[in-house]
Amino acid sequence: MPKPYVLQKEQELRIEVREGHSLTLKLVKGQAEVFGTDLLEQQIYTLRGQKLAVFSWEGCEVQLQGVGEPVEDAIEVIYESDDTPMREYANVHNLLQTRREAALASKFEGPRTMVVGQVDVGKSTLCKILLNYAIRRDCAPTMIDLDLGQGSIAPPACIGATPVEGPIDVEEGLPVEMPLVYFSGNVSPEPNPHLYRHHVERMAALLDKRAQSNAEVGAAGMVINSMGWIDGLGYELILHSLKTFRVDIILVIGQDKLYSQLSSVFRSDRRMNVIKLTRSGGVVMRPREYRKSSREQRIREYFYGPRNDLQPSSSTVPFTNLKVYRVGSGFAAPQSALPIGGQSYSNPLKVTQMLNMNDLLHMIVAVSHAQQPEELLSANVAGFVWISNVDPVQQTVTYLAPCAGELPAPFLLAGTLKTYFR
Ligand code: ADP
């Protein structure tokens, strides 16, 4: 039996679907949205293990129903709240929209916004809301995700960018047909911050060119999600990204210290606005284990699709067919493991070929757009393969790719990212 819920103006229904369970959501009447994506009346949306809020500006009635089980069994937590930061977030959207319109009229660049804060403060959620509200006003900002651990554009260990031209799908997330992706090979920038900075700089330079060649793209601006590591090296990398992308609006969620640090760093920069925003009480804290399993889920989705309906293809090739490289030493000691003031003297941006194919077992390896090994450092990636077997006797490697056929490019990049598809 479907279970009805009635929301008053500016109320939200917060739902945590149990991992591995699904339920359906239907808007019966009124206006409702999920992180800025308007729900269509009578359409059935399937929510798989998601944590989300159905928010209404005007009031609405929705129905929830379990898939093959009572709805109560599929739900971990559900409650209504009228204490939301949605008005604040809508005000930020209005500010961005005014800037976009002024930019279009004057042929200047539109707002470049970065959302910062610790993990689990609602950064990705705010990015979604701002992008969806921009789309409703016919703007297509570029979404950039600099979070290697929980990025929304590409599998883990990548930073990615994509123009967002349509509302973000409630079931499947961002539409990412042709994202610009750089693979660092690790879910944290800590082992090789030089590579992270290098990729951020490459990405910013390419997106600058794109913005300069199309006035509408430039005026729509950027919405940038950052990583939740905000201390020490993490903070330095955030500052580097802010400067490299020439961000002019920083949205700090729920962190007084970070807000005050950034306000004082940019005090004399008249272009810069640092705005503090409230963390929604609905944002769910995700323990380390959950974060790890959602990374594995992201990788699985890359190969098998979000609905588990894609058929990846397995190929076996001789060792000599695969030219796999690695940047830096790959297994370098993290900065924190070095003595104070200590420095690693190996070249962190050196590209070397991996000669021991056994090391590749169970690795996620990126297929680079590079045409020469020297280009591997700076080239973005076309896709990923998973190394399912290495046979030292036959001297062959078996890999899983999202589609059949030859790899689109000859050079591959590995790091330390492994998965086992349990
Ligand atoms: P961050 O990017 O800061 O790590 P997220 O935006 O990913 O945080 O939010 C963490 C989790 O909380 C996500 O699963 C998200 O869908 C969920 N969430 C965010 N806002 C709400 C809300 N208002 N109600 C219910 N769940 C929410």
Coordinates of C-alpha atoms and ligand atoms in Angstrom, one line a residue:
M1 CA 0.0 0.0 0.0
P2 CA 1.4 3.5 -0.9
K3 CA 1.9 5.7 2.1
P4 CA 0.9 9.4 1.7
Y5 CA 2.8 12.3 3.2
V6 CA 1.5 15.9 3.1
L7 CA 4.1 18.7 3.1
Q8 CA 3.2 22.3 4.0
K9 CA 4.9 25.3 2.4
E10 CA 8.7 25.2 2.8
Q11 CA 8.7 21.9 4.5
E12 CA 10.8 18.9 3.5
L13 CA 10.5 15.2 3.9
R14 CA 13.8 13.6 4.8
I15 CA 14.2 10.0 3.7
E16 CA 17.0 7.6 4.2
V17 CA 16.5 4.5 2.2
R18 CA 18.2 1.4 3.5
E19 CA 21.3 0.2 1.7
G20 CA 20.4 -2.5 -0.8
H21 CA 16.6 -1.5 -0.7
S22 CA 14.4 0.5 -3.0
L23 CA 11.2 2.4 -2.8
T24 CA 9.1 4.5 -5.2
L25 CA 8.2 8.1 -4.8
K26 CA 5.3 9.8 -6.5
L27 CA 4.2 13.4 -6.4
V28 CA 0.4 13.3 -6.2
K29 CA -0.3 17.0 -6.3
G30 CA 1.4 20.4 -5.6
Q31 CA 5.0 21.4 -6.2
A32 CA 7.9 19.3 -4.9
E33 CA 11.6 19.0 -5.7
V34 CA 14.6 16.9 -4.8
F35 CA 17.7 19.0 -4.4
G36 CA 16.3 21.5 -6.9
T37 CA 15.0 19.0 -9.5
D38 CA 11.3 19.5 -9.9
L39 CA 9.3 16.3 -9.5
L40 CA 6.7 15.6 -12.3
E41 CA 3.2 14.9 -11.1
Q42 CA 2.2 11.2 -11.1
Q43 CA 5.7 10.1 -12.3
I44 CA 7.2 7.2 -10.4
Y45 CA 10.8 7.7 -9.2
T46 CA 12.7 4.8 -7.8
L47 CA 15.0 5.6 -5.0
R48 CA 17.8 3.0 -4.4
G49 CA 19.6 3.3 -1.0
Q50 CA 19.5 7.1 -1.3
K51 CA 19.4 9.7 1.4
L52 CA 17.5 12.7 0.2
A53 CA 14.9 15.3 1.0
V54 CA 11.7 16.1 -0.9
F55 CA 11.2 19.8 -0.4
S56 CA 8.2 21.9 -1.3
W57 CA 8.0 25.7 -1.7
E58 CA 4.2 25.6 -2.1
G59 CA 3.0 22.5 -0.3
C60 CA 2.3 19.1 -1.8
E61 CA 1.2 15.5 -1.3
V62 CA 3.6 12.6 -2.1
Q63 CA 3.3 8.9 -1.8
L64 CA 6.0 6.3 -1.0
Q65 CA 5.8 2.6 -1.7
G66 CA 8.2 -0.2 -1.0
V67 CA 9.5 -2.3 -3.9
G68 CA 8.5 -5.9 -3.1
E69 CA 8.3 -5.2 0.6
P70 CA 6.4 -2.8 3.0
V71 CA 7.7 0.7 2.7
E72 CA 8.7 0.7 6.4
D73 CA 11.1 -2.1 5.7
A74 CA 12.9 -0.1 3.0
I75 CA 13.3 3.0 5.1
E76 CA 16.0 3.6 7.7
V77 CA 14.8 7.1 8.8
I78 CA 12.0 9.3 7.7
Y79 CA 10.7 12.6 9.1
E80 CA 9.4 16.0 8.2
S81 CA 11.2 19.3 8.9
D82 CA 10.4 22.9 8.3
D83 CA 13.8 24.0 9.6
T84 CA 15.7 24.1 6.3
P85 CA 18.3 26.5 4.8
M86 CA 16.5 26.5 1.4
R87 CA 15.7 30.2 1.6
E88 CA 19.4 31.0 2.1
Y89 CA 20.3 28.7 -0.7
A90 CA 17.6 30.3 -3.0
N91 CA 19.1 33.8 -2.1
V92 CA 22.5 32.6 -3.2
H93 CA 21.0 31.4 -6.4
N94 CA 19.4 34.8 -7.0
L95 CA 22.7 36.5 -6.5
L96 CA 24.4 34.1 -9.0
Q97 CA 21.6 34.6 -11.5
T98 CA 21.9 38.4 -11.3
R99 CA 25.6 38.1 -12.0
R100 CA 25.0 35.7 -14.9
E101 CA 22.6 38.1 -16.5
A102 CA 24.9 41.0 -16.0
A103 CA 27.8 39.0 -17.4
L104 CA 25.8 38.0 -20.5
A105 CA 24.8 41.6 -21.1
S106 CA 28.4 42.9 -20.7
K107 CA 30.3 39.9 -22.2
F108 CA 32.1 39.5 -19.0
E109 CA 32.6 36.2 -17.2
G110 CA 29.8 34.9 -15.0
P111 CA 30.2 33.8 -11.3
R112 CA 32.7 31.2 -10.4
T113 CA 31.4 29.7 -7.2
M114 CA 33.2 27.2 -5.0
V115 CA 31.4 25.4 -2.2
V116 CA 33.7 24.5 0.7
G117 CA 33.4 22.8 4.1
Q118 CA 34.1 19.6 5.9
V119 CA 32.8 16.2 4.7
D120 CA 29.1 15.7 5.2
V121 CA 28.0 19.3 5.4
G122 CA 25.9 19.2 2.2
K123 CA 28.4 20.6 -0.3
S124 CA 27.5 18.3 -3.2
T125 CA 23.8 18.8 -2.3
L126 CA 24.1 22.6 -2.5
C127 CA 26.0 22.3 -5.8
K128 CA 23.1 20.2 -7.2
I129 CA 20.5 22.8 -5.9
L130 CA 22.4 25.7 -7.5
L131 CA 22.8 23.9 -10.8
N132 CA 19.2 22.9 -11.0
Y133 CA 18.0 26.4 -10.2
A134 CA 20.3 27.8 -12.9
I135 CA 18.9 25.3 -15.4
R136 CA 15.4 26.5 -14.6
R137 CA 16.5 29.9 -15.7
D138 CA 18.0 28.6 -19.0
C139 CA 21.6 28.8 -17.9
A140 CA 24.0 25.9 -18.2
P141 CA 26.9 26.4 -15.7
T142 CA 29.9 24.1 -15.7
M143 CA 29.9 21.7 -12.8
I144 CA 33.4 20.9 -11.5
D145 CA 34.0 18.3 -8.9
L146 CA 37.4 18.4 -7.2
D147 CA 36.7 15.7 -4.6
L148 CA 38.8 12.6 -5.4
G149 CA 37.0 10.5 -2.8
Q150 CA 33.3 11.1 -3.5
G151 CA 33.1 13.0 -6.8
S152 CA 29.8 13.1 -8.6
I153 CA 31.1 13.3 -12.2
A154 CA 33.6 10.5 -12.6
P155 CA 34.6 7.4 -10.7
P156 CA 36.8 7.8 -7.5
A157 CA 40.4 9.0 -7.9
C158 CA 39.3 11.6 -10.5
I159 CA 38.5 15.2 -10.8
G160 CA 35.9 16.0 -13.4
A161 CA 34.0 18.8 -15.2
T162 CA 30.9 18.8 -17.3
P163 CA 28.4 21.4 -18.6
V164 CA 25.1 20.8 -16.9
E165 CA 22.4 21.4 -19.5
G166 CA 19.4 19.6 -18.0
P167 CA 18.0 19.0 -14.6
I168 CA 19.9 16.4 -12.5
D169 CA 18.1 13.1 -12.6
V170 CA 16.6 12.1 -9.3
E171 CA 17.4 8.5 -9.8
E172 CA 20.7 8.6 -11.7
G173 CA 22.4 11.8 -10.8
L174 CA 24.4 14.1 -13.1
P175 CA 24.1 13.5 -16.8
V176 CA 27.7 13.1 -17.9
E177 CA 28.0 12.2 -21.5
M178 CA 31.4 13.8 -22.3
P179 CA 33.0 14.9 -19.0
L180 CA 36.5 16.3 -18.8
V181 CA 38.2 13.9 -16.4
Y182 CA 41.7 13.7 -14.9
F183 CA 42.8 10.5 -13.1
S184 CA 45.1 10.8 -10.2
G185 CA 45.1 7.1 -9.3
N186 CA 44.3 7.7 -5.6
V187 CA 41.2 8.7 -3.7
S188 CA 43.2 11.3 -1.8
P189 CA 45.5 14.0 -3.0
E190 CA 47.9 13.3 -0.1
P191 CA 50.3 10.8 -1.8
N192 CA 50.9 13.2 -4.7
P193 CA 49.6 16.8 -4.1
H194 CA 51.8 17.9 -7.0
L195 CA 49.8 15.8 -9.4
Y196 CA 46.5 17.1 -8.0
R197 CA 47.6 20.7 -8.5
H198 CA 48.8 19.9 -12.0
H199 CA 45.4 18.4 -12.9
V200 CA 43.5 21.4 -11.4
E201 CA 45.7 23.8 -13.4
R202 CA 45.2 21.8 -16.7
M203 CA 41.4 21.6 -16.1
A204 CA 41.2 25.3 -15.3
A205 CA 43.2 26.3 -18.4
L206 CA 40.9 24.2 -20.7
L207 CA 37.7 25.5 -19.1
D208 CA 39.0 29.0 -19.4
K209 CA 39.4 28.5 -23.1
R210 CA 36.0 27.1 -23.4
A211 CA 34.5 30.0 -21.5
Q212 CA 36.3 32.5 -23.7
S213 CA 35.1 30.9 -26.9
N214 CA 31.4 31.0 -26.0
A215 CA 29.8 34.0 -24.3
E216 CA 26.9 32.0 -22.9
V217 CA 29.2 29.3 -21.4
G218 CA 31.4 32.1 -19.9
A219 CA 28.4 34.0 -18.5
A220 CA 26.8 30.8 -16.9
G221 CA 29.9 30.5 -14.8
M222 CA 31.0 27.5 -12.7
V223 CA 29.8 25.6 -9.7
I224 CA 32.7 23.9 -8.1
N225 CA 32.5 21.2 -5.4
S226 CA 35.6 20.9 -3.2
M227 CA 37.0 18.1 -1.1
G228 CA 36.1 17.9 2.6
W229 CA 39.7 17.9 3.7
I230 CA 40.0 21.5 5.1
D231 CA 43.1 21.3 7.3
G232 CA 46.8 21.5 6.6
L233 CA 47.6 20.4 3.1
G234 CA 43.9 20.0 2.3
Y235 CA 43.4 23.7 3.1
E236 CA 46.4 24.7 0.9
L237 CA 45.0 22.7 -2.0
I238 CA 41.6 24.4 -1.5
L239 CA 43.4 27.8 -1.7
H240 CA 45.3 26.7 -4.8
S241 CA 42.0 25.6 -6.5
L242 CA 40.3 28.9 -5.5
K243 CA 43.1 30.9 -7.2
T244 CA 43.5 28.6 -10.2
F245 CA 39.8 28.7 -11.1
R246 CA 39.7 32.4 -10.3
V247 CA 36.7 31.8 -8.0
D248 CA 34.9 35.0 -7.0
I249 CA 32.2 33.5 -4.7
I250 CA 33.1 31.1 -1.9
L251 CA 30.2 29.5 -0.1
V252 CA 31.4 28.1 3.3
I253 CA 28.9 25.6 4.8
G254 CA 28.8 25.4 8.6
Q255 CA 32.4 26.0 9.5
D256 CA 33.2 29.2 11.4
K257 CA 36.9 28.6 11.4
L258 CA 37.2 28.0 7.7
Y259 CA 34.9 31.0 7.0
S260 CA 37.1 33.3 9.1
Q261 CA 40.4 31.9 7.6
L262 CA 39.1 32.5 4.0
S263 CA 37.6 35.9 4.9
S264 CA 41.0 37.1 6.1
V265 CA 43.0 35.6 3.2
F266 CA 40.7 37.4 0.7
R267 CA 40.1 40.5 2.8
S268 CA 41.8 42.8 0.3
D269 CA 40.5 41.1 -2.8
R270 CA 37.5 43.3 -3.9
R271 CA 36.3 40.7 -6.4
M272 CA 35.9 38.0 -3.8
N273 CA 32.7 37.3 -1.8
V274 CA 33.0 34.8 1.1
I275 CA 29.5 33.8 2.2
K276 CA 28.7 31.6 5.2
L277 CA 25.8 29.3 4.9
T278 CA 23.9 27.1 7.3
R279 CA 24.4 23.3 7.2
S280 CA 21.0 21.6 6.8
G281 CA 20.0 19.4 9.7
G282 CA 19.0 16.8 7.1
V283 CA 22.5 16.1 5.8
V284 CA 23.5 12.6 6.7
M285 CA 26.8 11.8 8.3
R286 CA 28.4 9.0 6.4
P287 CA 30.9 6.8 8.4
R288 CA 34.2 6.0 6.8
E289 CA 33.0 2.4 5.9
Y290 CA 29.9 3.8 4.2
R291 CA 32.1 6.2 2.2
K292 CA 34.3 3.3 1.1
S293 CA 31.4 1.2 0.1
S294 CA 29.8 4.1 -1.9
R295 CA 33.1 4.5 -3.7
E296 CA 32.9 0.8 -4.6
Q297 CA 29.4 1.3 -5.7
R298 CA 30.4 4.2 -8.0
I299 CA 33.0 2.0 -9.6
R300 CA 30.5 -0.8 -10.1
E301 CA 28.0 1.7 -11.6
Y302 CA 30.7 2.8 -14.1
F303 CA 30.9 -0.8 -15.5
Y304 CA 27.4 -2.2 -14.8
G305 CA 25.2 1.0 -14.9
P306 CA 23.3 2.6 -12.0
R307 CA 20.5 0.1 -12.6
N308 CA 22.8 -2.8 -13.0
D309 CA 21.6 -3.2 -16.6
L310 CA 24.8 -2.7 -18.6
Q311 CA 26.9 -5.6 -19.8
P312 CA 30.6 -4.8 -19.5
S313 CA 33.0 -6.7 -21.8
S314 CA 35.9 -8.9 -20.8
S315 CA 39.0 -9.1 -23.0
T316 CA 42.3 -11.0 -22.7
V317 CA 45.4 -9.6 -24.3
P318 CA 49.2 -10.3 -24.2
F319 CA 51.2 -8.3 -21.8
T320 CA 52.9 -6.5 -24.7
N321 CA 49.6 -5.0 -25.8
L322 CA 49.1 -2.9 -22.7
K323 CA 51.3 0.1 -22.1
V324 CA 50.6 1.0 -18.6
Y325 CA 52.3 4.0 -16.9
R326 CA 52.2 5.5 -13.5
V327 CA 52.9 9.1 -12.3
G328 CA 55.4 9.7 -9.5
S329 CA 56.5 6.7 -7.5
G330 CA 52.8 5.6 -6.9
F331 CA 53.5 4.2 -3.5
A332 CA 55.3 7.3 -2.2
A333 CA 55.2 8.0 1.6
P334 CA 52.4 10.5 2.3
Q335 CA 53.6 14.0 3.3
S336 CA 52.5 13.3 6.9
A337 CA 54.9 10.4 7.1
L338 CA 57.9 12.5 6.3
P339 CA 60.0 14.2 9.1
I340 CA 59.0 17.8 9.8
G341 CA 60.4 20.0 7.1
G342 CA 61.3 16.8 5.1
Q343 CA 60.9 16.7 1.4
S344 CA 60.8 13.9 -1.1
Y345 CA 63.4 14.5 -3.8
S346 CA 61.9 12.1 -6.3
N347 CA 60.1 13.8 -9.2
P348 CA 56.4 13.6 -8.3
L349 CA 55.4 14.3 -11.9
K350 CA 57.7 11.7 -13.5
V351 CA 55.9 9.3 -15.7
T352 CA 57.2 5.7 -15.7
Q353 CA 56.1 2.6 -17.4
M354 CA 55.0 -0.3 -15.2
L355 CA 57.0 -3.3 -16.1
N356 CA 55.7 -5.8 -13.5
M357 CA 52.2 -6.6 -14.8
N358 CA 51.4 -8.6 -11.6
D359 CA 51.0 -5.2 -9.8
L360 CA 48.0 -4.5 -12.0
L361 CA 45.8 -7.2 -10.5
H362 CA 42.4 -5.7 -9.5
M363 CA 43.4 -2.2 -10.4
I364 CA 41.2 0.4 -11.9
V365 CA 43.3 1.8 -14.8
A366 CA 42.5 4.8 -16.9
V367 CA 42.6 4.9 -20.7
S368 CA 44.3 8.1 -21.5
H369 CA 43.7 10.4 -24.4
A370 CA 47.5 10.8 -24.6
Q371 CA 49.1 9.9 -28.0
Q372 CA 52.6 9.8 -26.6
P373 CA 53.8 8.7 -23.1
E374 CA 55.0 12.3 -22.4
E375 CA 51.5 13.5 -22.8
L376 CA 50.2 11.2 -20.1
L377 CA 50.6 13.7 -17.3
S378 CA 48.5 16.3 -18.8
A379 CA 46.0 14.4 -21.0
N380 CA 42.5 13.8 -19.7
V381 CA 41.0 10.3 -19.8
A382 CA 38.6 8.6 -22.1
G383 CA 37.4 5.9 -19.7
F384 CA 38.5 3.1 -17.4
V385 CA 39.2 -0.6 -17.3
W386 CA 39.4 -3.0 -14.4
I387 CA 42.1 -5.7 -14.4
S388 CA 40.4 -8.9 -13.5
N389 CA 43.3 -11.3 -14.0
V390 CA 47.0 -11.3 -14.7
D391 CA 48.4 -14.6 -16.0
P392 CA 52.2 -14.7 -15.6
V393 CA 52.4 -18.1 -17.3
Q394 CA 50.5 -17.2 -20.4
Q395 CA 51.8 -13.6 -20.1
T396 CA 48.3 -12.2 -20.5
V397 CA 46.1 -9.6 -18.8
T398 CA 42.3 -9.9 -18.7
Y399 CA 40.4 -6.6 -18.3
L400 CA 36.8 -5.5 -18.0
A401 CA 35.7 -2.5 -20.1
P402 CA 32.3 -0.8 -20.3
C403 CA 32.0 -1.8 -23.9
A404 CA 33.4 -4.4 -26.3
G405 CA 36.1 -3.6 -28.9
E406 CA 39.6 -2.3 -28.8
L407 CA 40.6 0.3 -26.3
P408 CA 40.1 3.8 -27.7
A409 CA 43.7 4.8 -27.0
P410 CA 47.1 3.0 -26.6
F411 CA 48.3 4.3 -23.2
L412 CA 46.9 3.5 -19.8
L413 CA 47.5 5.1 -16.4
A414 CA 47.5 3.3 -13.1
G415 CA 47.7 4.5 -9.5
T416 CA 46.7 2.6 -6.4
L417 CA 43.0 2.3 -6.8
K418 CA 41.8 -1.3 -6.6
T419 CA 38.4 -3.0 -6.4
Y420 CA 37.2 -6.6 -6.1
F421 CA 33.5 -6.4 -7.2
R422 CA 32.3 -8.4 -4.3
Ligands
ADP1 P1 29.2 16.6 1.4 O1 29.3 16.9 -0.1 O2 29.4 17.9 2.1 O3 30.1 15.5 1.8 P2 26.5 15.7 0.7 O4 25.9 16.9 0.0 O5 27.0 14.6 -0.1 O6 27.7 16.2 1.7 O7 25.5 15.2 1.8 C1 25.7 14.0 2.5 C2 24.5 13.1 2.4 O8 23.3 13.7 3.0 C3 24.1 12.7 1.0 O9 23.7 11.4 0.9 C4 22.9 13.6 0.7 O10 22.0 13.1 -0.3 C5 22.2 13.7 2.1 N1 21.4 14.9 2.3 C6 21.8 16.2 2.1 N2 20.8 17.1 2.4 C7 19.8 16.3 2.9 C8 18.5 16.6 3.4 N3 18.1 17.8 3.6 N4 17.8 15.5 3.8 C9 18.2 14.3 3.7 N5 19.4 13.9 3.3 C10 20.2 14.9 2.8

